[in-house]
PDB file of C-alpha atoms in Angstrom:
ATOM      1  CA  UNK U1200       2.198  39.653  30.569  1.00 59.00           C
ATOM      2  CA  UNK U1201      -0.281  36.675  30.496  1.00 68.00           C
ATOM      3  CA  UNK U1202      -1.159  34.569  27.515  1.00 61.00           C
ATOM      4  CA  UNK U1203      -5.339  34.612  26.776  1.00 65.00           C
ATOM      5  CA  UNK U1204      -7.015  31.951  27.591  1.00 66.00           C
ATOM      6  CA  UNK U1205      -7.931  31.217  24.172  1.00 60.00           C
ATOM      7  CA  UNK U1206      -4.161  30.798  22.785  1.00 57.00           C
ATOM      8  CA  UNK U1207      -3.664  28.514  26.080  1.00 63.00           C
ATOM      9  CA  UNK U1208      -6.451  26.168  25.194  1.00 70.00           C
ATOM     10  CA  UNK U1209      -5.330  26.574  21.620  1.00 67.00           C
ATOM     11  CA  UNK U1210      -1.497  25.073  22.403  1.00 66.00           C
ATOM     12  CA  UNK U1211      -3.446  22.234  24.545  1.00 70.00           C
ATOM     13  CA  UNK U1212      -5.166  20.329  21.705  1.00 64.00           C
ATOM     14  CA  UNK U1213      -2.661  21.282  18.621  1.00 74.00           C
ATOM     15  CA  UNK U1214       0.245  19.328  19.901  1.00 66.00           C
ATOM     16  CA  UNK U1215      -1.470  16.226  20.938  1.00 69.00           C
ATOM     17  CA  UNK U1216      -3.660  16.166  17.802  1.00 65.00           C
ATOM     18  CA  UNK U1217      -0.654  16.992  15.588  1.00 69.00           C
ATOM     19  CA  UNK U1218       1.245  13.826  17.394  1.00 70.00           C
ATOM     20  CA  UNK U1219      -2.325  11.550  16.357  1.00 64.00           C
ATOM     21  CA  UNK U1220      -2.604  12.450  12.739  1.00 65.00           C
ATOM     22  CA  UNK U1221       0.971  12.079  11.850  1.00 66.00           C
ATOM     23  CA  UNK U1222       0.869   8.941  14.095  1.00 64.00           C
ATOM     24  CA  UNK U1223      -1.815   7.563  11.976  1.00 60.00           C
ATOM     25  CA  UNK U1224      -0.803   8.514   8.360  1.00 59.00           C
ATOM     26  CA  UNK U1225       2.820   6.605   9.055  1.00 57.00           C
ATOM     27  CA  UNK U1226       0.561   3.473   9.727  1.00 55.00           C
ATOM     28  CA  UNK U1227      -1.609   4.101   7.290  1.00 58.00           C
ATOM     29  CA  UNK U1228       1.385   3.976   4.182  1.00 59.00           C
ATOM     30  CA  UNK U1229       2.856   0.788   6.057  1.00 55.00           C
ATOM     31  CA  UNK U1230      -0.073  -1.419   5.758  1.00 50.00           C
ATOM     32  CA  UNK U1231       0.125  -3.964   3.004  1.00 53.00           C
ATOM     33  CA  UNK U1232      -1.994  -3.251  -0.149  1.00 51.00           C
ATOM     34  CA  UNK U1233      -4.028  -6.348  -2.048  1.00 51.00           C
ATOM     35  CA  UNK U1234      -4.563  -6.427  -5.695  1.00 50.00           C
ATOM     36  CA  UNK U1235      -2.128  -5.891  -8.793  1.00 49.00           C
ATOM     37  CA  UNK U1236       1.222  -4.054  -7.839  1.00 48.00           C
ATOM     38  CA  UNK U1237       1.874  -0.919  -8.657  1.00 50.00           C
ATOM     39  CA  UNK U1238       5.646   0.331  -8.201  1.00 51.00           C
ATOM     40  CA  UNK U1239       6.457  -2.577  -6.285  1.00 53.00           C
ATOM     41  CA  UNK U1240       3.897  -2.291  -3.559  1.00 58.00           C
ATOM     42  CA  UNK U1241       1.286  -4.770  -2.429  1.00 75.00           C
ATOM     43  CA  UNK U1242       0.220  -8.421  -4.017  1.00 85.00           C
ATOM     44  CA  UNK U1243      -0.424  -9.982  -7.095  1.00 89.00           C
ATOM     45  CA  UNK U1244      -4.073 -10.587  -7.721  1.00 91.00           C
ATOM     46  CA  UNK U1245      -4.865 -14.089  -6.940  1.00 93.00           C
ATOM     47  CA  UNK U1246      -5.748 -14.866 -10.943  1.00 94.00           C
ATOM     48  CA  UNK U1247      -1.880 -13.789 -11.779  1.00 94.00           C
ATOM     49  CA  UNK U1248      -0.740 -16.718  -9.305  1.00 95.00           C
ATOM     50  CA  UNK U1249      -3.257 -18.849 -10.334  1.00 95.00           C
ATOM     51  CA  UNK U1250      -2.267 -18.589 -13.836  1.00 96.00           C
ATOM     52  CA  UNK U1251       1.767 -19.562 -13.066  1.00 96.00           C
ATOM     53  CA  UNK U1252       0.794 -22.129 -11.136  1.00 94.00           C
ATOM     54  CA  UNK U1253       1.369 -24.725 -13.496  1.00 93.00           C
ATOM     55  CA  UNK U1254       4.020 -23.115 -15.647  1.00 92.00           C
ATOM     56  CA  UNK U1255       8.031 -22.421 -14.693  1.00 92.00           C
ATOM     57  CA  UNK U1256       9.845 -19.163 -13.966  1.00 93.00           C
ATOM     58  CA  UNK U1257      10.391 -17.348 -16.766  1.00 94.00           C
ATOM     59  CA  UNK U1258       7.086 -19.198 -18.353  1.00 95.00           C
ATOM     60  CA  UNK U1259       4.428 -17.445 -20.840  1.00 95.00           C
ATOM     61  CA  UNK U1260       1.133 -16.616 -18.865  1.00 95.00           C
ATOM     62  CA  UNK U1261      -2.621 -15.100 -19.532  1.00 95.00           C
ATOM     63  CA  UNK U1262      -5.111 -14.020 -16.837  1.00 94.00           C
ATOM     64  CA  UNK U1263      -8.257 -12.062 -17.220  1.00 92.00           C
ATOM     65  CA  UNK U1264      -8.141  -8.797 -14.946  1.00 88.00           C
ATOM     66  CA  UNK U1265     -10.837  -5.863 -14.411  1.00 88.00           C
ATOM     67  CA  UNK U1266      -8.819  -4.481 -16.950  1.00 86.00           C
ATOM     68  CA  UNK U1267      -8.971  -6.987 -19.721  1.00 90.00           C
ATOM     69  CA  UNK U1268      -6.881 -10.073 -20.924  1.00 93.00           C
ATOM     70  CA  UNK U1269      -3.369  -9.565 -19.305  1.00 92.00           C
ATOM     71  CA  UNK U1270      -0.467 -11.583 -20.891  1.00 94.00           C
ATOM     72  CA  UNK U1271       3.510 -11.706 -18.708  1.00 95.00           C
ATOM     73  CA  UNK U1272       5.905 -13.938 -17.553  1.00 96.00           C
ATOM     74  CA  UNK U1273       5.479 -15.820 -14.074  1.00 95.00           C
ATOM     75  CA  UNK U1274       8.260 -14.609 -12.101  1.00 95.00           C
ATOM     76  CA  UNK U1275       8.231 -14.140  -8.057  1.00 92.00           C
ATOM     77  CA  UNK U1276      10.733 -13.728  -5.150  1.00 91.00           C
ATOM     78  CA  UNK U1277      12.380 -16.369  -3.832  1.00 89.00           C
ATOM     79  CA  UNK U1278      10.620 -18.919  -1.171  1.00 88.00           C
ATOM     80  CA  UNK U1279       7.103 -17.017  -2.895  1.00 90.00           C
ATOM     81  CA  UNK U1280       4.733 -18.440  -5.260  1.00 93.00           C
ATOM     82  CA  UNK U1281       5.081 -17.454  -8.882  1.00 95.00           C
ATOM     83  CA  UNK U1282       2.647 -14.722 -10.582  1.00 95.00           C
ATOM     84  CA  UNK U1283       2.503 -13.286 -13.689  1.00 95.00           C
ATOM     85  CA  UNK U1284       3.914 -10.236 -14.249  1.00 94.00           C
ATOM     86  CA  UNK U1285       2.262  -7.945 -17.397  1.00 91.00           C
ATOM     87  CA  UNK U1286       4.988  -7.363 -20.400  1.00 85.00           C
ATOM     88  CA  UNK U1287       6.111  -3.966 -20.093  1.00 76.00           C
ATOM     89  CA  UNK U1288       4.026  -1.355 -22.819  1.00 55.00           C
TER      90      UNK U1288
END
């Protein structure tokens, strides 16, 4: 029995294109994320280190965001500069 010609073409294009998009979405979630952090992903905005860079670990800190007046601690890894991290709600 032969296979139609449409189900062959079919089976010629799925796997390839199947291989591209899930290719491309595991790229996608690795690539690194500016702006505030959210669940430990991505950078601090620029303003949060700004706004630690004169003050110690553990330090009080203010920054204005899109989001209004944002008040944390400056805290970073180690070997990274310090930002400041919003007080938990």
């Amino acid at each position: 029995m032969r296979t139609p010609a449409l189900l062959r073409s079919t089976r010629q294009w799925t796997a390839p294109l199947l291989i591209v998009l899930s290719t491309t979405g595991a790229w996608a979630q690795g690539q690194p994320q500016d702006g505030p952090r959210g669940k430990g992903e991505g950078r601090p905005p620029a303003e949060a280190i700004a706004a630690c860079k004169s003050v110690e670990s553990g330090g009080t800190c203010t920054f204005s965001s899109p989001k209004g007046t944002v008040t944390g601690t400056c805290d970073g890894p180690e070997g990274k500069p310090l930002a400041c991290v919003p007080a938990s709600k």
